XYZ file of C-alpha atoms in Angstrom:
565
model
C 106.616 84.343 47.826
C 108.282 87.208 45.908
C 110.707 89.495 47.446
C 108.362 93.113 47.121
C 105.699 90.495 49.203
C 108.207 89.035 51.854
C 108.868 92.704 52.337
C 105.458 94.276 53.224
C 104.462 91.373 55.084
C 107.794 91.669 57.708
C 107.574 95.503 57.885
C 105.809 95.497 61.297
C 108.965 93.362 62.247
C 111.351 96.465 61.819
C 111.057 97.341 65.484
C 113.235 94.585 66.165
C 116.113 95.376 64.030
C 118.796 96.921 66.197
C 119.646 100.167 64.662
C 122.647 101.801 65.447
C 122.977 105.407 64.797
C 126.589 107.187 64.438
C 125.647 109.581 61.568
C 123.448 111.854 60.007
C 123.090 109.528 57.849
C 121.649 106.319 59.927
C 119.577 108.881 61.827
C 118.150 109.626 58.252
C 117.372 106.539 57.305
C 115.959 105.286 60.816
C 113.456 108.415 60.264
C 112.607 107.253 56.701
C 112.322 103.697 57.900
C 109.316 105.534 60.222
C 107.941 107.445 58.133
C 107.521 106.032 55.007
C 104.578 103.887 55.388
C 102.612 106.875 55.711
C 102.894 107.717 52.334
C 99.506 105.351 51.347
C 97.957 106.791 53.918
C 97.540 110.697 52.572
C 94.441 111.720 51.132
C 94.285 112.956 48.378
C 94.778 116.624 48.475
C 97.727 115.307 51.259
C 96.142 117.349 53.901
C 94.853 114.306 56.023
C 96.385 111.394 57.095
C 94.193 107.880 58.732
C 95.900 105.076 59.634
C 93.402 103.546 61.856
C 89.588 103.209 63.134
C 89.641 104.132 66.780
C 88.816 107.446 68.397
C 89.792 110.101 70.150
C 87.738 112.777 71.943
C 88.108 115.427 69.602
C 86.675 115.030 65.419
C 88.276 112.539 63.820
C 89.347 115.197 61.178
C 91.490 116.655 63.424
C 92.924 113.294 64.421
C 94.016 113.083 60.363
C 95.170 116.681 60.676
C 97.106 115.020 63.187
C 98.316 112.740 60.686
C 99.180 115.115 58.382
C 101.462 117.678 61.078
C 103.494 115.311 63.522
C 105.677 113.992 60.799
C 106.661 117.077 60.280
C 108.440 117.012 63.510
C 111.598 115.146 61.891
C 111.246 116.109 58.348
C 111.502 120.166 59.340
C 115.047 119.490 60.864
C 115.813 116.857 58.548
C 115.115 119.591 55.754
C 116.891 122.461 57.884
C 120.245 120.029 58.061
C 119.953 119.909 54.429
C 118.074 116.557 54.032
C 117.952 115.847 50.041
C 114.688 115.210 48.302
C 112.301 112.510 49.547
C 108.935 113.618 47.841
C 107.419 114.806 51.250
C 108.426 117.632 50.232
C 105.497 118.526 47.967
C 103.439 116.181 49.998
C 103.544 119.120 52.774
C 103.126 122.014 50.546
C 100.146 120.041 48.623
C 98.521 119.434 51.971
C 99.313 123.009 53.510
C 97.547 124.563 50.506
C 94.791 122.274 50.383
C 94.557 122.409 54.293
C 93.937 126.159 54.514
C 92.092 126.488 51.948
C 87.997 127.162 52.303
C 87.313 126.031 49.029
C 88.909 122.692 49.225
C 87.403 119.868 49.748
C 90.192 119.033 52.713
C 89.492 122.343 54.430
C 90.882 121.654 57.586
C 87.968 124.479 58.865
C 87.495 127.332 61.412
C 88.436 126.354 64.784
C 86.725 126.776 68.218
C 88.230 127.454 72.186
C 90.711 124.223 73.324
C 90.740 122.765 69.589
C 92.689 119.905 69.038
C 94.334 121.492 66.048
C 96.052 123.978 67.824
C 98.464 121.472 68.984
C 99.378 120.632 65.184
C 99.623 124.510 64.306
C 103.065 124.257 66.157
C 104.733 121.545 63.839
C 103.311 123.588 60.849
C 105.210 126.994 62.668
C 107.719 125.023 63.430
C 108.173 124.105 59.847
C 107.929 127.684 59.001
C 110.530 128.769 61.250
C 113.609 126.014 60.606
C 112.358 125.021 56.703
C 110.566 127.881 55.183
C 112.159 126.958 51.697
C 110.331 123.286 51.137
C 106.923 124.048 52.494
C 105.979 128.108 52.380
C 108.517 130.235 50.010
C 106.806 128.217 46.862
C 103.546 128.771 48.389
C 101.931 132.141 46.111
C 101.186 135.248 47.968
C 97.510 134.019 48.419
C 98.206 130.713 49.726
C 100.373 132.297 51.967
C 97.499 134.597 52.766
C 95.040 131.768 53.665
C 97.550 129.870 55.398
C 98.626 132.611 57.692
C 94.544 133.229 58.496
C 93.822 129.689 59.174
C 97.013 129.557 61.615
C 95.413 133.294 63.377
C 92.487 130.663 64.410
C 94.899 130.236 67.158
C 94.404 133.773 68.692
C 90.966 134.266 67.718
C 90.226 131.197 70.538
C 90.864 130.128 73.955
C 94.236 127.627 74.772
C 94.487 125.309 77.647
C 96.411 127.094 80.367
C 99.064 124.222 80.270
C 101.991 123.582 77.972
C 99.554 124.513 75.145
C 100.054 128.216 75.477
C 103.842 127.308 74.217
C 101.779 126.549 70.771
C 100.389 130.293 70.670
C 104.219 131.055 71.166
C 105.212 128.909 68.308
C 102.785 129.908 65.830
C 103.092 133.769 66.435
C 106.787 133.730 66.242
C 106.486 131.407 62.892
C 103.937 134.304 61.665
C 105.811 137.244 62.855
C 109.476 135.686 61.400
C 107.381 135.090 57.625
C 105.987 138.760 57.998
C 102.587 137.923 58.104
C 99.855 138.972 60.605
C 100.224 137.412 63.893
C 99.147 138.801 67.417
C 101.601 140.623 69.515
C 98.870 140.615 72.558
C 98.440 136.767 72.536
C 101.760 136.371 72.217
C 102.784 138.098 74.748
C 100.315 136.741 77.548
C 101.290 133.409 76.452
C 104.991 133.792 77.406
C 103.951 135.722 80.770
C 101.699 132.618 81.579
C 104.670 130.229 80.544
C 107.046 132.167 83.592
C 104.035 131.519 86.097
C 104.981 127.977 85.381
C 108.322 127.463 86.243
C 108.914 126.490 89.446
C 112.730 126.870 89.831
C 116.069 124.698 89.530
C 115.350 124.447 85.723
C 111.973 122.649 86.764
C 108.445 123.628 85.134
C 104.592 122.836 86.094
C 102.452 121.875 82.831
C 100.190 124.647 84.012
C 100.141 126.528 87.155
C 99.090 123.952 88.923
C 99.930 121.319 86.732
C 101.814 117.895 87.081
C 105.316 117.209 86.730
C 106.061 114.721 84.060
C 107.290 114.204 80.423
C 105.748 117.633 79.379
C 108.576 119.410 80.986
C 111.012 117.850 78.800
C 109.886 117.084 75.675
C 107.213 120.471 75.524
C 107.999 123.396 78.179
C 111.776 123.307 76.962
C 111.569 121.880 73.946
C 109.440 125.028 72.758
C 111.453 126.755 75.073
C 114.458 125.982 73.155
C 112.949 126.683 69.449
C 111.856 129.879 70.753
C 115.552 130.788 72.081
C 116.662 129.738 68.678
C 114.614 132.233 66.881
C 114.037 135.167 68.970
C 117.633 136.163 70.338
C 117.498 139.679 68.494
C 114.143 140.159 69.451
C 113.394 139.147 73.111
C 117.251 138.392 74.390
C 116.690 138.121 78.216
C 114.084 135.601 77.868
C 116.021 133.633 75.702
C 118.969 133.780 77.609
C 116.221 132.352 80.746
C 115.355 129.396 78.576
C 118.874 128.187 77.600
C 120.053 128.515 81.604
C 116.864 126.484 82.999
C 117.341 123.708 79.978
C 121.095 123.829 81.292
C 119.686 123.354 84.585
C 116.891 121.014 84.103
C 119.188 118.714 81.919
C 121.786 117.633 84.650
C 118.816 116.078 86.714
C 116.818 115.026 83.401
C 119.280 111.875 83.205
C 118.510 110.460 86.422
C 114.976 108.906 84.385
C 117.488 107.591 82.026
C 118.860 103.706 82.079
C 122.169 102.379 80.793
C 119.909 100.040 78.649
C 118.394 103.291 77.130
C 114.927 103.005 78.309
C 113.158 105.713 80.634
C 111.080 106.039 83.472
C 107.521 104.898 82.741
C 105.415 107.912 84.636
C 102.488 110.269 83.690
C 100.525 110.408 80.468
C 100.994 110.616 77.025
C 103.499 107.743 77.067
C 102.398 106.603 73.724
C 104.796 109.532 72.827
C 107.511 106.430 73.125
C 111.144 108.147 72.418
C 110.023 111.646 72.933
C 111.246 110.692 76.038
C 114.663 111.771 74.768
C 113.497 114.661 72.816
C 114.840 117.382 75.362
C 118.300 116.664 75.039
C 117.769 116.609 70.450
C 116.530 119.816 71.420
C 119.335 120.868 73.322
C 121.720 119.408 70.361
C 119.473 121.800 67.903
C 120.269 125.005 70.117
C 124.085 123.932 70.909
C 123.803 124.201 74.635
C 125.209 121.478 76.796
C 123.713 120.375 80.042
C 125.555 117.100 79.608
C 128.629 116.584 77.482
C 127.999 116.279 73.606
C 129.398 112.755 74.026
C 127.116 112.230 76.919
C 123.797 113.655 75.320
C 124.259 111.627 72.226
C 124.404 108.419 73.915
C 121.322 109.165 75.956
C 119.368 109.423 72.345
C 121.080 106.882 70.358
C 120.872 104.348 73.026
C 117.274 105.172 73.870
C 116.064 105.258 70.244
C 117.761 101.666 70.024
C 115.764 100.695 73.156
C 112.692 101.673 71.433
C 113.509 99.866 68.239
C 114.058 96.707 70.017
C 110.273 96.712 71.216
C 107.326 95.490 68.913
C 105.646 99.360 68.709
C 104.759 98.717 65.095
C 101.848 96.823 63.345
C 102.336 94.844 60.389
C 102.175 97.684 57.914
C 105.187 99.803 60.144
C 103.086 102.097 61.621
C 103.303 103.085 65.353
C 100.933 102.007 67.455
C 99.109 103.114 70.363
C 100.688 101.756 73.611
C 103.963 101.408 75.397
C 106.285 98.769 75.055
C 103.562 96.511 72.902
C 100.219 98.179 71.082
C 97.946 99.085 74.284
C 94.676 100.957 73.980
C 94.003 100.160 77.585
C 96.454 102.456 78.993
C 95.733 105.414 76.395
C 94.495 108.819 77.081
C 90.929 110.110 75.450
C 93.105 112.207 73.135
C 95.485 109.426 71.780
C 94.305 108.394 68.497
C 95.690 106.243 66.087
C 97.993 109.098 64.432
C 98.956 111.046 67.964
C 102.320 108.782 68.332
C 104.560 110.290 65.566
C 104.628 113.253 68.354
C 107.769 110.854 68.788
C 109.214 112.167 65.661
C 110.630 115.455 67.990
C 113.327 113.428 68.852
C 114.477 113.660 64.982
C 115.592 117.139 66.129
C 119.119 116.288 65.683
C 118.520 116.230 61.933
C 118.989 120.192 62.123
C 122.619 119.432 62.630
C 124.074 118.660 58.610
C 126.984 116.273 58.736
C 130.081 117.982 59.418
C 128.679 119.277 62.887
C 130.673 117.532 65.544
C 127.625 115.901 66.975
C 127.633 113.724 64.190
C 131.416 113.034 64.424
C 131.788 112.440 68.275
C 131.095 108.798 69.785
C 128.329 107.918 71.598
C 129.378 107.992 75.143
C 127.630 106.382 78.283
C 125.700 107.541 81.342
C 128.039 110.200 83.479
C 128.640 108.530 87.277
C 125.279 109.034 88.737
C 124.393 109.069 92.488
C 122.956 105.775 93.870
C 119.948 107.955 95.499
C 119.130 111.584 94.523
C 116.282 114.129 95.549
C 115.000 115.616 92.235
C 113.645 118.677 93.916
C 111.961 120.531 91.262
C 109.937 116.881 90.135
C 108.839 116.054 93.734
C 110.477 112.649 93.592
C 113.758 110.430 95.000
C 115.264 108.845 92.373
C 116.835 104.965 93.593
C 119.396 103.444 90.918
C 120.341 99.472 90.994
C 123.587 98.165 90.131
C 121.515 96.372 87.151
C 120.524 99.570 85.605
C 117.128 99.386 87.039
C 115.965 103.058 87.936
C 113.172 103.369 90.102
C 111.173 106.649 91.098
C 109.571 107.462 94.359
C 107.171 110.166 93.673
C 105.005 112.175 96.357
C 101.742 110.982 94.674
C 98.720 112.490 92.660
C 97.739 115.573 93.801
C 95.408 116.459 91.184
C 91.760 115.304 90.266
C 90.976 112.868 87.664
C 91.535 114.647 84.374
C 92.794 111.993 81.899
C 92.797 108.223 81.595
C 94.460 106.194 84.877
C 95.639 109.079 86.445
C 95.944 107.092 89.524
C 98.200 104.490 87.741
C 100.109 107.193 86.040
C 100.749 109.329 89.454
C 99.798 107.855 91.763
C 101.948 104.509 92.929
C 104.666 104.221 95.386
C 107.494 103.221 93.202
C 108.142 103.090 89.029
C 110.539 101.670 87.458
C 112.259 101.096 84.097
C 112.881 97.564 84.141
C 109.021 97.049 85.763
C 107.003 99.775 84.517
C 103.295 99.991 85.905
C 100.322 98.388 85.535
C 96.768 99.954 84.603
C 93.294 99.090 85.635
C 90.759 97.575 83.741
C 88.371 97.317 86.360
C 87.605 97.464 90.073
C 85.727 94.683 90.255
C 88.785 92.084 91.060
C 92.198 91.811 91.793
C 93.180 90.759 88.480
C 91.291 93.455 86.539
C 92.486 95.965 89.085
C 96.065 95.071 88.625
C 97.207 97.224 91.888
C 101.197 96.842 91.523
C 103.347 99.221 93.760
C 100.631 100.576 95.423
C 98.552 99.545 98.573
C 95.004 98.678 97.816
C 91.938 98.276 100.067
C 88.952 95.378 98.945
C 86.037 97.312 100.162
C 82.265 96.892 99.319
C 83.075 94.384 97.170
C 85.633 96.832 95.286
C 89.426 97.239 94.643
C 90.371 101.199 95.689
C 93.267 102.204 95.131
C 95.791 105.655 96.041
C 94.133 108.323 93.848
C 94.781 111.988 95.360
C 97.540 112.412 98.036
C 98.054 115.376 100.398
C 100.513 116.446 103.455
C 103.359 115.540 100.683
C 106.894 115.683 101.445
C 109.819 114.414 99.688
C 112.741 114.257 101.429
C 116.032 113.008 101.100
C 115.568 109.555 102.089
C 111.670 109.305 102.693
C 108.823 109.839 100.749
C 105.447 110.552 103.701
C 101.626 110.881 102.336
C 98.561 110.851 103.983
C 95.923 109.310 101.738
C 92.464 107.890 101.487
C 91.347 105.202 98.768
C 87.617 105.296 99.573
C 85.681 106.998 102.368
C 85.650 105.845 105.627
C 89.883 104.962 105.303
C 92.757 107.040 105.894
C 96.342 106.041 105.235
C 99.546 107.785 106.412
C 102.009 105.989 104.426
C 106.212 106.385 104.556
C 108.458 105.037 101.671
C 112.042 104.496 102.878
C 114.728 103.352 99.917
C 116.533 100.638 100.847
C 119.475 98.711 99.491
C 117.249 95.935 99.010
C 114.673 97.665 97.208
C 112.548 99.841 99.822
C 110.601 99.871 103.163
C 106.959 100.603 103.203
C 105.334 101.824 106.158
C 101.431 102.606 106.414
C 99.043 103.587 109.403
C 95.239 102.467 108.574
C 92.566 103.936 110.191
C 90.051 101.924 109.174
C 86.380 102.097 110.266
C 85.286 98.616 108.409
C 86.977 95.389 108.318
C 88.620 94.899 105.267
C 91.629 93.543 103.177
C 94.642 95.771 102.611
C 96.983 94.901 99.407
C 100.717 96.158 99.555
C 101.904 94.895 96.559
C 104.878 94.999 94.841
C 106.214 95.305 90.947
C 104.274 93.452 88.747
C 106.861 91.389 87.204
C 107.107 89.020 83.569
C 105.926 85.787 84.236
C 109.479 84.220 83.650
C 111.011 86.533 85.695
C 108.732 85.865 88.902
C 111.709 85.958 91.225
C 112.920 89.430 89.986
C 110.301 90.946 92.825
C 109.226 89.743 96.608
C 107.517 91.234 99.146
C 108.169 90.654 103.006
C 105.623 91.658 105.828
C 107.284 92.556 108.844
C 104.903 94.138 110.814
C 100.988 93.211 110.612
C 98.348 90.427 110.413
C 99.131 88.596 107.027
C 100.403 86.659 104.386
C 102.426 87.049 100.934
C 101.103 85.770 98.146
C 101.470 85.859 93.744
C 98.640 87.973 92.374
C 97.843 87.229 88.826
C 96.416 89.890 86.729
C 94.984 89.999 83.586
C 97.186 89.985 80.609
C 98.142 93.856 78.798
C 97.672 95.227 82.051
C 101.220 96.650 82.315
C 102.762 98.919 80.231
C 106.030 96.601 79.676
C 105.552 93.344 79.898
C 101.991 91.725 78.448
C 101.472 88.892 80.957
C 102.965 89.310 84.706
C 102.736 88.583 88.658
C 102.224 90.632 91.039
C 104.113 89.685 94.458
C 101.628 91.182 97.018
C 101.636 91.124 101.018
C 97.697 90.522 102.237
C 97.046 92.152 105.638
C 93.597 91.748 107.095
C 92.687 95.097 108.538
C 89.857 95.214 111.577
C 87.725 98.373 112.174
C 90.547 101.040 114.035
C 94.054 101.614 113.827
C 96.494 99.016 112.212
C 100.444 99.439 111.737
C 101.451 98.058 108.712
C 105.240 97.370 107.606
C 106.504 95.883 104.382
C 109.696 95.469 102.437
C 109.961 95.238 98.598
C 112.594 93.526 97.244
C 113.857 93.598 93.668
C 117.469 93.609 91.426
């Protein structure tokens, strides 16, 4: 087998190279290493890009639109740093022109209310904002024309109220800073809806009424940040706003963070992989310092290495959909096979060129973290084990089904970085149902599980819900950390005999001790649930150490301790 051969066939087998990252210059070439088996994948104008046959819920030109814009996410700052000449270069002003342009056969066409390719207007403002010189100065005064009207579909149609509205931001300020029309009304509702977001303590909602999750970091401030960047002249106070609450927000940011790199697996869009570190690239971009330089880098280096350990890529180097292994199962309906080089925000250190002391400083680890916190503004205790473990005890779902396992996602007891969660494939059994960290009821012939709680409240050392997983049951349930792991306690009131589940993490197969579960108070036994294979986000085949209570029509007390490293 020749060498060129040997090569293709072992480029899905880059994820487990372990990449270390000191300079500009290995950050460079771990982004190249991502990005360049796109390049077969443009069309031929360079305004799409396809690298797959599923679907999402929105056109599947908009998915290759998608394609097309979230690279652009690293290559803008690796062009702003002063990245030299790859050839994406006039890849992006290729596809820009042919994108926005009616008469092309790659039109990417007039938009309607909550279109899809809003979200990748902001990587094209963003590219106008930080690297105007590779993609729009060469552009003639009427591509520019067309370009700027095809971006203006933005404020000619309705936005999501949720971090979306921080896209109408991005792409007015892009069209306002290039001198080209743009709408001062828009913009300005935008930012007023972005303040009736923030909740306080550096903390946002994604939306008014929104969830808490990895849209605060890597979208509420990390548009927050780009707009402080750009608009300090302009809109000072505001700016000034955004820094302190990314100041803010970043000092209880690292609690999601293990020594080991990874993050906490919770909410959706997880498929977004290392974006999980994205806030604190942004924060490097804006040179503000919620953590120590030192500190901040280590956090992204070590979490990017994390990532790069894990098999995310097929055989042809392209990210897949999934978590810690390719997963359609646990996707959203707007995942499609492009959507994870949203990743490729992290890259935002690549603004900084080579002499910045970012570059220069070593990677330092984790500041001296409490054992248990209250993270306030996320509605969550955070528990840390000596074995770098983190685990998060949120206050549950509040919200109604919106997006794909929203009760997995929000809804469980406990998650955890060494554990993650598991997802549901069906109802119909235990082992399609998967019901880690969560209790479960079997129910006219059904698995329910914890979808919306109420009466939250998140205190110090307690987590309390009341809950119901199908009519007819109600659940008052307490979560107490432990320095053993943590205490469950849950009142049924039941009105049919039935089978409760309190299970605990759903563990790796080799690893079966790593979790038990101890009943000490209630009518049952322990046993090893097996679920299907891919149902959990980490590991592809696991247990699930599960307490089974047998619950009769009335009241029942039940009490159970979870055990893990």
């Amino acid at each position: 087998m020749d060498a060129e051969k040997k090569s293709e066939m072992n480029a899905g087998k880059k994820a487990e190279m372990n990449v270390g990252i000191k300079s500009r210059q290995d950050a460079e070439k771990l982004m190249l290493m991502m990005l360049n088996p796109l390049r077969q994948f443009y069309s031929r104008h360079r305004a799409f890009v396809k690298v797959g046959e599923t679907s999402a819920h929105f056109p599947d030109k908009s998915a290759w639109i998608e394609g097309f814009s979230r690279p652009l996410w690293a290559l803008v700052p690796f062009w702003a740093g002063g990245g030299g000449d790859t050839g994406f270069e006039e890849i992006y002003r290729e596809g820009l022109v042919a994108g926005t342009n009616p008469e092309s056969d790659e039109y990417w066409g007039k938009c309607t209310d909550y279109d899809q390719r809003f979200v990748e207007m902001a990587a094209v403002g963003y590219a106008m904002l930080f690297a105007p010189g590779q993609i729009w100065e060469p552009l003639s005064e009427e591509e520019k024309a067309r370009a700027a009207d095809w971006l203006n579909e933005i404020n000619r149609n309705r936005c999501w109220d949720c971090n979306w509205r921080f896209f109408q931001v991005i792409v007015n300020i892009a069209l306002k800073k290039r001198k080209m029309p743009y709408s001062r009304k828009i913009l300005q509702e935008s930012l007023d809806f972005i303040e009736e977001c923030y909740t306080g303590g550096g903390w946002y909602r994604d939306g008014v009424d929104g969830q808490t999750d990895y849209y605060i970091p890597f979208a509420m401030h990390f548009y927050g940040l780009i707009y402080a960047a750009v608009m300090k002249e302009e809109d000072a106070e505001r700016c000034e706003a955004y820094i302190e609450r990314a100041l803010q927000f970043g000092k209880d940011f690292v609690y999601w963070f293990s020594e080991d790199g990874s993050a906490l697996p919770y909410g959706r869009s997880l498929t977004y992989r290392f974006a999980q570190s994205a806030f604190y690239s942004a924060c490097v971009m804006a040179h503000i310092e919620p953590l120590p330089m030192p500190v901040m880098k280590g956090i992204i280096v070590r979490n990017l290495e994390y990532w790069m350990k894990q098999p995310v890529f097929d055989n042809a180097g392209i990210l897949t959909i999934g978590y810690c292994y390719a997963n359609l199962q646990m996707s959203e309906s707007y995942n499609s096979p492009q959507s994870p080089y949203w990743a490729m925000k992290t890259f935002a250190i690549l603004a900084l060129d080579e002499n910045e002391p970012f570059w220069n400083c070593e990677a330092a680890p984790l500041p001296v973290l409490q054992k248990q916190k209250l993270l306030k503004g996320a509605g969550m205790l955070i528990q840390r084990r000596k074995n770098g473990n983190v685990v998060a005890f949120p206050g549950g779902n509040t919200h109604p089904h919106e997006h794909g396992h929203m009760e997995e996602k929000y809804g469980k007891f406990a998650y955890s970085t060494k554990y993650g969660f598991s997802i549901m494939r069906s109802g119909q059994n235990l082992a399609e149902a998967a019901p880690d960290s969560v209790c479960s009821f079997r129910v006219h012939g059904h698995i329910f599980v914890r979808g919306q709680a109420e009466n939250i409240q998140v205190y110090e050392d307690m987590v309390v819900s009341d809950w119901s997983p199908v009519e007819g049951i109600r659940v008052h349930s307490e979560i107490i950390p432990t320095q053993n792991g943590h205490l469950r306690r849950h009142l049924v009131e039941s009105e049919a005999a039935c089978e409760a589940y309190d299970a605990g993490f759903a563990v790796p197969m080799e690893e079966a001790d790593g979790c038990s579960v101890h009943i000490l108070c209630g009518k049952g036994r322990v046993e090893m649930m097996k679920p299907d294979p891919n149902t959990n986000l980490i590991h592809s085949k696991t247990l699930i150490p599960t307490a089974v209570y047998c619950i009769e029509i009335g009241k029942s007390v039940l009490e159970t301790e979870i055990r893990y490293e």
